[in-house]
mmCIF file of C-alpha atoms and ligand atoms in Angstrom:
data_model
loop_
_atom_site.group_PDB
_atom_site.id
_atom_site.type_symbol
_atom_site.label_atom_id
_atom_site.label_comp_id
_atom_site.label_asym_id
_atom_site.label_seq_id
_atom_site.Cartn_x
_atom_site.Cartn_y
_atom_site.Cartn_z
ATOM 1 C CA MET A 29 223.479 123.810 105.067
ATOM 2 C CA THR A 30 225.876 122.483 108.681
ATOM 3 C CA ALA A 31 225.554 120.232 111.490
ATOM 4 C CA THR A 32 227.222 121.633 114.160
ATOM 5 C CA ALA A 33 229.608 120.511 116.515
ATOM 6 C CA GLU A 34 226.551 118.732 118.739
ATOM 7 C CA ALA A 35 225.410 115.846 117.794
ATOM 8 C CA ASP A 36 221.676 116.191 118.156
ATOM 9 C CA THR A 37 221.516 119.604 116.486
ATOM 10 C CA LEU A 38 221.857 121.033 112.874
ATOM 11 C CA ILE A 39 222.620 124.560 111.504
ATOM 12 C CA VAL A 40 220.992 125.610 108.584
ATOM 13 C CA GLN A 41 221.389 128.758 106.719
ATOM 14 C CA ARG A 42 220.343 129.896 103.206
ATOM 15 C CA PHE A 43 219.520 133.150 101.413
ATOM 16 C CA ILE A 44 216.480 134.004 99.791
ATOM 17 C CA ARG A 45 215.737 136.414 96.944
ATOM 18 C CA ALA A 46 212.483 137.255 98.609
ATOM 19 C CA PRO A 47 211.211 139.987 100.986
ATOM 20 C CA ARG A 48 211.654 139.240 104.721
ATOM 21 C CA GLU A 49 207.831 138.989 105.275
ATOM 22 C CA GLN A 50 207.355 136.293 102.410
ATOM 23 C CA VAL A 51 209.812 134.092 103.864
ATOM 24 C CA PHE A 52 208.313 134.113 107.485
ATOM 25 C CA ASP A 53 204.706 133.783 105.810
ATOM 26 C CA ALA A 54 205.988 130.990 103.774
ATOM 27 C CA PHE A 55 206.141 129.018 107.062
ATOM 28 C CA ILE A 56 203.295 129.972 108.791
ATOM 29 C CA ASP A 57 200.823 130.199 105.733
ATOM 30 C CA ALA A 58 198.896 126.304 105.071
ATOM 31 C CA ALA A 59 198.246 127.568 101.449
ATOM 32 C CA MET A 60 202.014 128.424 101.300
ATOM 33 C CA LEU A 61 203.204 125.827 102.913
ATOM 34 C CA GLU A 62 201.360 123.488 100.792
ATOM 35 C CA ARG A 63 203.078 124.601 97.718
ATOM 36 C CA TRP A 64 207.077 123.948 98.505
ATOM 37 C CA HIS A 65 207.112 121.880 102.389
ATOM 38 C CA CYS A 66 208.594 118.511 101.012
ATOM 39 C CA PRO A 67 211.655 117.311 99.150
ATOM 40 C CA ARG A 68 212.191 117.885 95.522
ATOM 41 C CA GLY A 69 210.053 114.526 93.852
ATOM 42 C CA MET A 70 207.519 114.269 97.231
ATOM 43 C CA SER A 71 204.239 116.352 97.238
ATOM 44 C CA VAL A 72 202.199 117.847 99.914
ATOM 45 C CA LYS A 73 199.001 116.685 99.944
ATOM 46 C CA SER A 74 197.453 119.060 103.013
ATOM 47 C CA ALA A 75 199.260 121.138 104.787
ATOM 48 C CA SER A 76 197.515 122.895 108.263
ATOM 49 C CA ALA A 77 198.806 125.974 110.389
ATOM 50 C CA ASP A 78 197.099 127.283 113.243
ATOM 51 C CA ALA A 79 199.531 130.584 113.295
ATOM 52 C CA ARG A 80 199.420 131.084 116.632
ATOM 53 C CA VAL A 81 201.470 130.272 119.889
ATOM 54 C CA GLY A 82 200.344 127.008 121.103
ATOM 55 C CA GLY A 83 198.577 126.507 117.695
ATOM 56 C CA ALA A 84 199.170 123.244 115.855
ATOM 57 C CA TRP A 85 200.421 123.420 112.432
ATOM 58 C CA ARG A 86 200.708 119.567 110.531
ATOM 59 C CA ILE A 87 201.781 119.091 106.697
ATOM 60 C CA ASP A 88 200.774 115.026 105.177
ATOM 61 C CA MET A 89 203.777 114.605 102.671
ATOM 62 C CA ARG A 90 203.647 111.575 100.051
ATOM 63 C CA HIS A 91 206.493 110.081 97.747
ATOM 64 C CA ALA A 92 206.288 109.426 94.169
ATOM 65 C CA ASP A 93 204.466 105.799 95.233
ATOM 66 C CA GLY A 94 201.936 107.349 97.451
ATOM 67 C CA GLN A 95 203.254 106.473 100.588
ATOM 68 C CA ALA A 96 202.830 109.246 103.452
ATOM 69 C CA SER A 97 205.338 111.266 105.956
ATOM 70 C CA VAL A 98 203.372 113.108 107.847
ATOM 71 C CA VAL A 99 205.260 115.748 110.337
ATOM 72 C CA GLY A 100 203.884 118.346 112.851
ATOM 73 C CA GLY A 101 204.162 120.460 115.873
ATOM 74 C CA ARG A 102 202.885 123.488 117.774
ATOM 75 C CA PHE A 103 204.014 126.794 117.430
ATOM 76 C CA ARG A 104 206.268 128.175 120.508
ATOM 77 C CA GLU A 105 207.700 131.601 119.016
ATOM 78 C CA ILE A 106 206.304 133.522 116.179
ATOM 79 C CA ARG A 107 207.756 137.421 115.723
ATOM 80 C CA ARG A 108 207.066 138.131 112.322
ATOM 81 C CA PRO A 109 209.805 138.440 110.447
ATOM 82 C CA GLU A 110 211.973 138.047 112.736
ATOM 83 C CA ARG A 111 211.902 134.531 114.835
ATOM 84 C CA LEU A 112 209.733 131.647 114.968
ATOM 85 C CA ALA A 113 210.065 128.269 116.921
ATOM 86 C CA TYR A 114 208.042 125.031 116.632
ATOM 87 C CA THR A 115 208.182 121.657 117.432
ATOM 88 C CA TRP A 116 208.610 118.867 114.874
ATOM 89 C CA LYS A 117 207.494 115.439 115.604
ATOM 90 C CA TRP A 118 206.735 112.581 112.418
ATOM 91 C CA GLU A 119 204.109 111.014 112.692
ATOM 92 C CA GLU A 120 205.691 107.398 112.308
ATOM 93 C CA SER A 121 205.793 104.076 114.853
ATOM 94 C CA ALA A 122 209.088 103.394 113.589
ATOM 95 C CA GLY A 123 212.460 104.375 113.202
ATOM 96 C CA PRO A 124 214.961 106.572 115.222
ATOM 97 C CA MET A 125 212.758 109.439 115.000
ATOM 98 C CA ALA A 126 209.617 107.835 116.604
ATOM 99 C CA GLY A 127 207.777 109.034 119.324
ATOM 100 C CA ILE A 128 210.794 112.318 119.227
ATOM 101 C CA GLU A 129 209.752 115.662 119.235
ATOM 102 C CA THR A 130 212.059 117.675 118.400
ATOM 103 C CA LEU A 131 212.800 121.997 118.004
ATOM 104 C CA ILE A 132 213.163 124.073 115.331
ATOM 105 C CA GLU A 133 214.190 127.708 115.788
ATOM 106 C CA ILE A 134 214.507 130.288 112.819
ATOM 107 C CA ASP A 135 215.930 133.674 112.450
ATOM 108 C CA PHE A 136 214.985 135.576 108.921
ATOM 109 C CA THR A 137 217.350 138.403 108.826
ATOM 110 C CA ALA A 138 217.072 141.103 105.607
ATOM 111 C CA ARG A 139 220.260 141.665 103.834
ATOM 112 C CA GLU A 140 220.132 142.714 100.069
ATOM 113 C CA HIS A 141 217.984 141.585 97.200
ATOM 114 C CA GLY A 142 216.405 138.644 99.790
ATOM 115 C CA THR A 143 216.419 137.009 103.147
ATOM 116 C CA GLU A 144 218.985 135.047 105.037
ATOM 117 C CA LEU A 145 217.259 132.254 107.502
ATOM 118 C CA ARG A 146 219.303 130.367 110.008
ATOM 119 C CA MET A 147 217.408 127.682 111.245
ATOM 120 C CA ARG A 148 218.590 125.566 114.055
ATOM 121 C CA HIS A 149 216.445 122.171 114.452
ATOM 122 C CA SER A 150 217.855 120.194 117.559
ATOM 123 C CA GLY A 151 217.043 117.739 119.504
ATOM 124 C CA PHE A 152 217.826 114.668 117.233
ATOM 125 C CA PRO A 153 218.521 110.962 118.752
ATOM 126 C CA LEU A 154 221.302 110.101 116.398
ATOM 127 C CA GLU A 155 223.592 111.677 114.405
ATOM 128 C CA GLU A 156 222.374 109.588 111.369
ATOM 129 C CA ALA A 157 218.964 111.453 111.600
ATOM 130 C CA ARG A 158 220.319 114.730 111.937
ATOM 131 C CA ASP A 159 222.247 114.322 108.687
ATOM 132 C CA GLY A 160 219.048 112.731 107.224
ATOM 133 C CA HIS A 161 216.913 115.409 107.850
ATOM 134 C CA ALA A 162 219.978 117.997 106.649
ATOM 135 C CA ARG A 163 219.550 116.168 103.010
ATOM 136 C CA GLY A 164 216.003 116.834 103.151
ATOM 137 C CA TRP A 165 216.181 120.251 104.919
ATOM 138 C CA GLU A 166 218.405 121.490 101.280
ATOM 139 C CA SER A 167 216.279 119.934 99.332
ATOM 140 C CA VAL A 168 213.579 121.384 100.643
ATOM 141 C CA PHE A 169 214.522 125.283 100.741
ATOM 142 C CA ASN A 170 215.182 124.430 97.264
ATOM 143 C CA ARG A 171 212.004 124.303 96.293
ATOM 144 C CA LEU A 172 210.602 127.482 98.854
ATOM 145 C CA ASN A 173 213.519 128.838 96.367
ATOM 146 C CA ASP A 174 211.571 128.153 93.317
ATOM 147 C CA VAL A 175 208.155 129.200 94.653
ATOM 148 C CA LEU A 176 209.571 132.641 96.311
ATOM 149 C CA ASP A 177 212.422 134.047 93.509
ATOM 150 C CA PRO A 178 211.367 135.921 91.166
ATOM 151 C CA GLN A 179 213.270 133.427 88.707
ATOM 152 C CA GLY A 180 211.440 130.504 89.665
ATOM 153 C CA THR A 181 213.245 127.044 89.645
ATOM 154 C CA ALA A 182 215.376 129.549 87.277
ATOM 155 C CA GLY A 183 216.626 130.861 90.207
ATOM 156 C CA THR A 184 217.358 127.809 92.106
ATOM 157 C CA VAL A 185 218.344 125.438 89.455
ATOM 158 C CA THR A 186 221.957 126.103 87.172
ATOM 159 C CA LEU A 187 223.295 124.496 84.449
ATOM 160 C CA PHE A 188 227.035 124.237 83.884
ATOM 161 C CA GLY A 189 228.105 123.907 80.355
ATOM 162 C CA ASP A 190 228.355 124.711 76.357
ATOM 163 C CA PRO A 191 224.968 124.911 74.586
ATOM 164 C CA ARG A 192 227.115 123.110 72.029
ATOM 165 C CA SER A 193 227.623 120.337 73.847
ATOM 166 C CA THR A 194 225.823 117.081 72.804
ATOM 167 C CA TYR A 195 225.322 116.456 76.571
ATOM 168 C CA THR A 196 224.907 119.718 77.781
ATOM 169 C CA TRP A 197 222.034 119.649 74.938
ATOM 170 C CA ALA A 198 220.518 116.613 75.787
ATOM 171 C CA VAL A 199 219.708 117.731 79.376
ATOM 172 C CA ARG A 200 218.788 120.997 78.178
ATOM 173 C CA LEU A 201 215.814 119.002 76.093
ATOM 174 C CA GLY A 202 215.493 117.227 79.358
ATOM 175 C CA PHE A 203 214.200 120.571 81.340
ATOM 176 C CA ALA A 204 212.301 121.883 78.009
ATOM 177 C CA GLU A 205 210.300 118.886 77.372
ATOM 178 C CA LYS A 206 209.641 118.617 81.830
ATOM 179 C CA ASP A 207 208.800 122.585 81.416
ATOM 180 C CA VAL A 208 211.422 123.538 83.684
ATOM 181 C CA ALA A 209 213.256 126.418 84.232
ATOM 182 C CA CYS A 210 216.865 126.318 84.926
ATOM 183 C CA THR A 211 219.266 129.185 84.539
ATOM 184 C CA LEU A 212 222.467 127.920 81.795
ATOM 185 C CA GLN A 213 225.804 128.733 82.633
ATOM 186 C CA PRO A 214 228.187 128.337 79.890
ATOM 187 C CA CYS A 215 231.875 127.625 80.662
ATOM 188 C CA GLU A 216 234.245 125.716 79.278
ATOM 189 C CA PRO A 217 235.722 121.833 80.181
ATOM 190 C CA HIS A 218 237.863 121.131 82.781
ATOM 191 C CA GLY A 219 237.556 125.148 83.552
ATOM 192 C CA PRO A 220 236.898 126.022 87.411
ATOM 193 C CA GLU A 221 233.403 126.253 87.643
ATOM 194 C CA LEU A 222 233.059 122.082 85.939
ATOM 195 C CA ASN A 223 236.077 120.846 87.519
ATOM 196 C CA ALA A 224 234.564 122.947 91.385
ATOM 197 C CA ILE A 225 231.392 119.789 90.777
ATOM 198 C CA HIS A 226 232.761 117.643 88.573
ATOM 199 C CA PRO A 227 235.161 115.308 88.481
ATOM 200 C CA PHE A 228 236.558 115.042 85.564
ATOM 201 C CA GLY A 229 235.689 118.450 84.294
ATOM 202 C CA LYS A 230 233.207 117.415 82.146
ATOM 203 C CA MET A 231 229.927 119.204 81.011
ATOM 204 C CA PRO A 232 227.368 119.219 81.951
ATOM 205 C CA ALA A 233 227.075 120.105 85.816
ATOM 206 C CA LEU A 234 224.062 121.023 87.756
ATOM 207 C CA ARG A 235 223.631 122.650 91.339
ATOM 208 C CA ASP A 236 220.232 122.681 91.945
ATOM 209 C CA GLY A 237 221.142 124.679 95.898
ATOM 210 C CA ALA A 238 223.804 123.274 97.363
ATOM 211 C CA THR A 239 222.819 119.856 95.961
ATOM 212 C CA GLU A 240 225.688 119.221 93.125
ATOM 213 C CA ILE A 241 225.152 116.186 90.304
ATOM 214 C CA TRP A 242 227.169 115.590 88.044
ATOM 215 C CA GLU A 243 227.265 113.198 84.440
ATOM 216 C CA THR A 244 224.418 113.657 81.908
ATOM 217 C CA SER A 245 222.337 110.165 82.575
ATOM 218 C CA ALA A 246 222.573 111.463 86.754
ATOM 219 C CA ILE A 247 221.198 114.717 85.703
ATOM 220 C CA LEU A 248 218.758 113.661 84.148
ATOM 221 C CA ARG A 249 217.447 110.962 85.868
ATOM 222 C CA TYR A 250 217.175 114.013 88.482
ATOM 223 C CA LEU A 251 215.694 115.892 86.891
ATOM 224 C CA ASP A 252 212.968 113.256 85.869
ATOM 225 C CA GLU A 253 212.548 112.101 89.838
ATOM 226 C CA ALA A 254 213.100 115.524 90.983
ATOM 227 C CA PHE A 255 210.875 117.877 89.063
ATOM 228 C CA GLU A 256 206.699 117.480 87.613
ATOM 229 C CA GLY A 257 206.062 116.999 84.503
ATOM 230 C CA PRO A 258 206.044 114.228 81.546
ATOM 231 C CA SER A 259 208.264 111.486 81.719
ATOM 232 C CA LEU A 260 211.899 111.529 80.390
ATOM 233 C CA ASN A 261 211.489 107.537 80.829
ATOM 234 C CA PRO A 262 208.511 106.278 79.785
ATOM 235 C CA GLY A 263 206.394 103.571 78.603
ATOM 236 C CA MET A 264 206.660 99.515 80.674
ATOM 237 C CA ALA A 265 209.763 97.874 81.996
ATOM 238 C CA VAL A 266 210.919 96.687 78.973
ATOM 239 C CA ASP A 267 210.046 100.415 77.235
ATOM 240 C CA ARG A 268 212.421 101.467 80.128
ATOM 241 C CA ALA A 269 214.854 98.809 79.513
ATOM 242 C CA ARG A 270 216.030 100.166 76.214
ATOM 243 C CA THR A 271 215.980 103.314 76.785
ATOM 244 C CA GLU A 272 218.731 102.135 79.779
ATOM 245 C CA GLN A 273 220.691 100.247 76.952
ATOM 246 C CA TRP A 274 220.466 103.015 74.552
ATOM 247 C CA VAL A 275 222.163 105.512 77.387
ATOM 248 C CA SER A 276 224.921 102.860 78.191
ATOM 249 C CA ALA A 277 225.306 102.678 74.413
ATOM 250 C CA VAL A 278 225.125 106.451 73.414
ATOM 251 C CA ASN A 279 228.145 106.827 76.261
ATOM 252 C CA ALA A 280 229.813 103.727 76.047
ATOM 253 C CA TYR A 281 230.416 103.783 72.276
ATOM 254 C CA LEU A 282 228.488 106.200 70.179
ATOM 255 C CA TYR A 283 229.678 109.296 71.616
ATOM 256 C CA ASP A 284 233.334 108.230 71.288
ATOM 257 C CA ALA A 285 232.854 107.581 67.335
ATOM 258 C CA VAL A 286 230.106 109.983 66.466
ATOM 259 C CA ALA A 287 231.439 113.049 68.578
ATOM 260 C CA ARG A 288 235.016 112.572 69.691
ATOM 261 C CA ARG A 289 236.309 110.706 66.710
ATOM 262 C CA TYR A 290 233.956 111.871 63.502
ATOM 263 C CA VAL A 291 232.374 115.139 64.334
ATOM 264 C CA LEU A 292 235.365 116.528 66.484
ATOM 265 C CA GLN A 293 237.815 115.651 63.211
ATOM 266 C CA TYR A 294 236.031 117.995 61.143
ATOM 267 C CA LEU A 295 235.323 120.378 63.573
ATOM 268 C CA PHE A 296 239.118 120.887 65.059
ATOM 269 C CA PRO A 297 241.184 118.390 62.234
ATOM 270 C CA ARG A 298 244.185 117.514 63.127
ATOM 271 C CA GLY A 299 245.517 116.229 59.879
ATOM 272 C CA GLU A 300 248.481 116.638 58.232
ATOM 273 C CA GLY A 301 248.283 119.940 56.740
ATOM 274 C CA GLY A 302 245.287 120.942 59.374
ATOM 275 C CA LYS A 303 243.081 118.144 57.374
ATOM 276 C CA PRO A 304 241.107 116.199 58.751
ATOM 277 C CA ASP A 305 242.579 112.770 59.284
ATOM 278 C CA ARG A 306 241.431 110.712 56.652
ATOM 279 C CA ALA A 307 242.254 107.589 58.789
ATOM 280 C CA VAL A 308 240.316 107.920 62.127
ATOM 281 C CA ILE A 309 237.234 109.755 59.798
ATOM 282 C CA ASP A 310 237.331 106.231 58.119
ATOM 283 C CA ALA A 311 237.548 104.354 61.099
ATOM 284 C CA ALA A 312 234.896 106.289 62.931
ATOM 285 C CA VAL A 313 232.365 105.456 60.408
ATOM 286 C CA ARG A 314 232.950 101.792 59.839
ATOM 287 C CA ASP A 315 232.458 101.427 63.273
ATOM 288 C CA LEU A 316 228.851 103.268 63.039
ATOM 289 C CA VAL A 317 227.282 101.070 61.000
ATOM 290 C CA ARG A 318 226.583 97.901 63.094
ATOM 291 C CA PRO A 319 225.405 100.343 65.641
ATOM 292 C CA LEU A 320 223.533 102.733 63.648
ATOM 293 C CA ASP A 321 221.990 99.521 62.084
ATOM 294 C CA ALA A 322 220.877 98.287 65.684
ATOM 295 C CA LEU A 323 219.269 102.427 66.434
ATOM 296 C CA GLU A 324 217.469 101.254 62.926
ATOM 297 C CA ARG A 325 215.485 98.460 63.854
ATOM 298 C CA ALA A 326 215.104 99.964 67.910
ATOM 299 C CA TYR A 327 213.370 102.444 66.053
ATOM 300 C CA ALA A 328 211.207 100.357 63.416
ATOM 301 C CA GLY A 329 207.787 101.038 63.926
ATOM 302 C CA ARG A 330 207.992 103.165 66.826
ATOM 303 C CA ASP A 331 208.524 106.978 67.182
ATOM 304 C CA TYR A 332 210.624 107.276 70.124
ATOM 305 C CA ILE A 333 212.997 104.663 71.677
ATOM 306 C CA GLY A 334 210.826 104.975 75.181
ATOM 307 C CA ALA A 335 207.342 104.702 74.471
ATOM 308 C CA GLY A 336 204.516 107.799 73.148
ATOM 309 C CA SER A 337 206.920 110.481 74.008
ATOM 310 C CA PRO A 338 210.838 110.734 74.638
ATOM 311 C CA SER A 339 212.826 109.093 76.572
ATOM 312 C CA TYR A 340 216.523 110.165 77.923
ATOM 313 C CA ALA A 341 217.529 107.681 75.445
ATOM 314 C CA ASP A 342 216.056 109.665 72.055
ATOM 315 C CA LEU A 343 217.141 113.232 74.944
ATOM 316 C CA LEU A 344 221.087 112.282 73.953
ATOM 317 C CA LEU A 345 220.616 110.689 70.364
ATOM 318 C CA ALA A 346 218.993 113.915 69.130
ATOM 319 C CA PRO A 347 221.925 116.192 69.503
ATOM 320 C CA LEU A 348 224.371 113.242 68.437
ATOM 321 C CA LEU A 349 222.526 112.512 65.341
ATOM 322 C CA THR A 350 222.152 116.417 64.346
ATOM 323 C CA TYR A 351 225.735 117.013 64.478
ATOM 324 C CA LEU A 352 226.603 113.457 62.745
ATOM 325 C CA ALA A 353 224.179 114.502 59.501
ATOM 326 C CA MET A 354 226.194 117.771 59.286
ATOM 327 C CA PHE A 355 229.066 116.007 57.051
ATOM 328 C CA PRO A 356 229.519 114.215 54.588
ATOM 329 C CA GLU A 357 230.110 110.233 55.118
ATOM 330 C CA GLY A 358 227.764 110.673 58.323
ATOM 331 C CA ALA A 359 225.111 112.077 56.237
ATOM 332 C CA GLN A 360 225.358 109.340 53.952
ATOM 333 C CA LEU A 361 224.855 106.903 56.651
ATOM 334 C CA LEU A 362 221.593 108.237 58.019
ATOM 335 C CA SER A 363 220.065 109.117 54.425
ATOM 336 C CA ASP A 364 220.830 104.859 54.229
ATOM 337 C CA ARG A 365 218.652 104.459 57.583
ATOM 338 C CA PRO A 366 215.397 105.461 57.141
ATOM 339 C CA GLN A 367 213.757 104.358 60.915
ATOM 340 C CA ILE A 368 216.189 106.581 62.287
ATOM 341 C CA ARG A 369 215.705 109.687 60.053
ATOM 342 C CA ARG A 370 211.854 109.847 60.994
ATOM 343 C CA ALA A 371 212.378 109.456 64.155
ATOM 344 C CA GLN A 372 215.161 112.512 64.217
ATOM 345 C CA ALA A 373 212.469 114.539 62.656
ATOM 346 C CA LEU A 374 209.761 113.979 65.211
ATOM 347 C CA MET A 375 212.241 114.990 67.772
ATOM 348 C CA ARG A 376 213.287 118.008 65.544
ATOM 349 C CA ALA A 377 209.929 119.344 65.660
ATOM 350 C CA ARG A 378 209.553 119.082 69.221
ATOM 351 C CA PRO A 379 209.320 122.597 71.126
ATOM 352 C CA SER A 380 211.875 121.472 73.282
ATOM 353 C CA PHE A 381 214.482 121.029 70.194
ATOM 354 C CA ALA A 382 213.746 124.841 68.640
ATOM 355 C CA ALA A 383 214.496 125.938 72.839
ATOM 356 C CA THR A 384 217.530 124.956 72.863
ATOM 357 C CA GLN A 385 219.444 124.116 68.926
ATOM 358 C CA PRO A 386 222.622 126.225 69.832
ATOM 359 C CA PRO A 387 223.820 128.813 68.262
ATOM 360 C CA ARG A 388 225.431 128.102 64.821
ATOM 361 C CA GLY A 389 229.368 128.171 64.690
HETATM 362 N N1 GSH B 416 230.012 110.772 80.721
HETATM 363 C C1 GSH B 416 230.068 112.204 81.025
HETATM 364 C C2 GSH B 416 230.978 112.664 78.831
HETATM 365 C C3 GSH B 416 230.431 113.864 79.293
HETATM 366 C C4 GSH B 416 231.338 114.815 78.025
HETATM 367 O O1 GSH B 416 232.460 114.220 77.615
HETATM 368 N N2 GSH B 416 231.203 116.162 77.255
HETATM 369 C C5 GSH B 416 231.990 116.477 76.275
HETATM 370 C C6 GSH B 416 231.079 117.816 75.913
HETATM 371 S S1 GSH B 416 230.167 116.900 74.444
HETATM 372 C C7 GSH B 416 232.989 117.223 77.276
HETATM 373 O O2 GSH B 416 233.101 118.279 78.246
HETATM 374 N N3 GSH B 416 234.388 116.924 77.020
HETATM 375 C C8 GSH B 416 235.730 117.788 76.800
HETATM 376 C C9 GSH B 416 236.344 116.463 77.717
HETATM 377 O O3 GSH B 416 236.633 115.301 77.287
HETATM 378 O O4 GSH B 416 237.918 117.381 77.648
HETATM 379 C C10 GSH B 416 228.668 112.313 80.906
HETATM 380 O O5 GSH B 416 227.550 111.457 80.572
HETATM 381 O O6 GSH B 416 228.002 113.497 81.366
#
């Protein structure tokens, strides 16, 4: 995705794993346009396209809150399957694009295993408007790829991480709960794939087309808002605040005590004679008592931290508590806390858990 030296022009290049005719037709077929022509997190309410030179096209896109963004224009050139040109004008009365007609010209080139499209979108009144459209096209073309790629969303979205990592597991749970396919690219922390995306080299990191997101809670939020499926932040304001509270607690306190200072002590012992460092383990276990008491109270009378279905917080907690239960002091801490155990049993019974459970070892 590149803006050109000309301030009023945007050049977008994108490889789509589908034959050229199919990619071309996706731009002129109303039923196809309804399936993909809006950024992630929005939907197309209706689309029409009179695919003749001079014919009109129009797309009514809706934001999650129902607000409309409607765009339309006329076809200028239709040379199937290699070239398409049409005008583009927003039906809005305010903002920098109000009343402005821009021009889109697309060349479709057949490549091995797919098609390269090169879009020239020109006539922007301001660089800001051009750059806003660059972000929009990036997301819209991710949806085009989802629809045309034989792998669906898994051909567009890649999660980088190790399936055994608690944070990677939490994101995979989120994808499974939303029933959104993604490709897992196993990799090491601080390895080249993660360092290329995450400034701290941690896992997981997400790539959606050219869009990169790092930090688990940001990835989960993006997943939740950009894709359809059950909400991962369900309930009323108070439920969502509680979810946020426990996401923060996991990131600020629990991950450190459970994973870094407890579980990893057993898995990669650093004490004398290659044994787990008793002092480190005892301190971690001591530090877990109060937060686990608070979690016990949080789960009392409810199945999930949010309301009715798993929230980001439940997704983050499930892998962490699964690992905690594998070692003696952790198992004891949990056996004393029946509400947490009940909530964990519910999470473990979900198909998402079975689908994402990491390999043993
Ligand atoms: N704040 C990060 C934490 C991610 C994290 O610590 N991931 C662990 C694996 S579960 C990791 O990459 N560890 C390697 C390291 O810390 O060097 C997030 O929320 O994504």
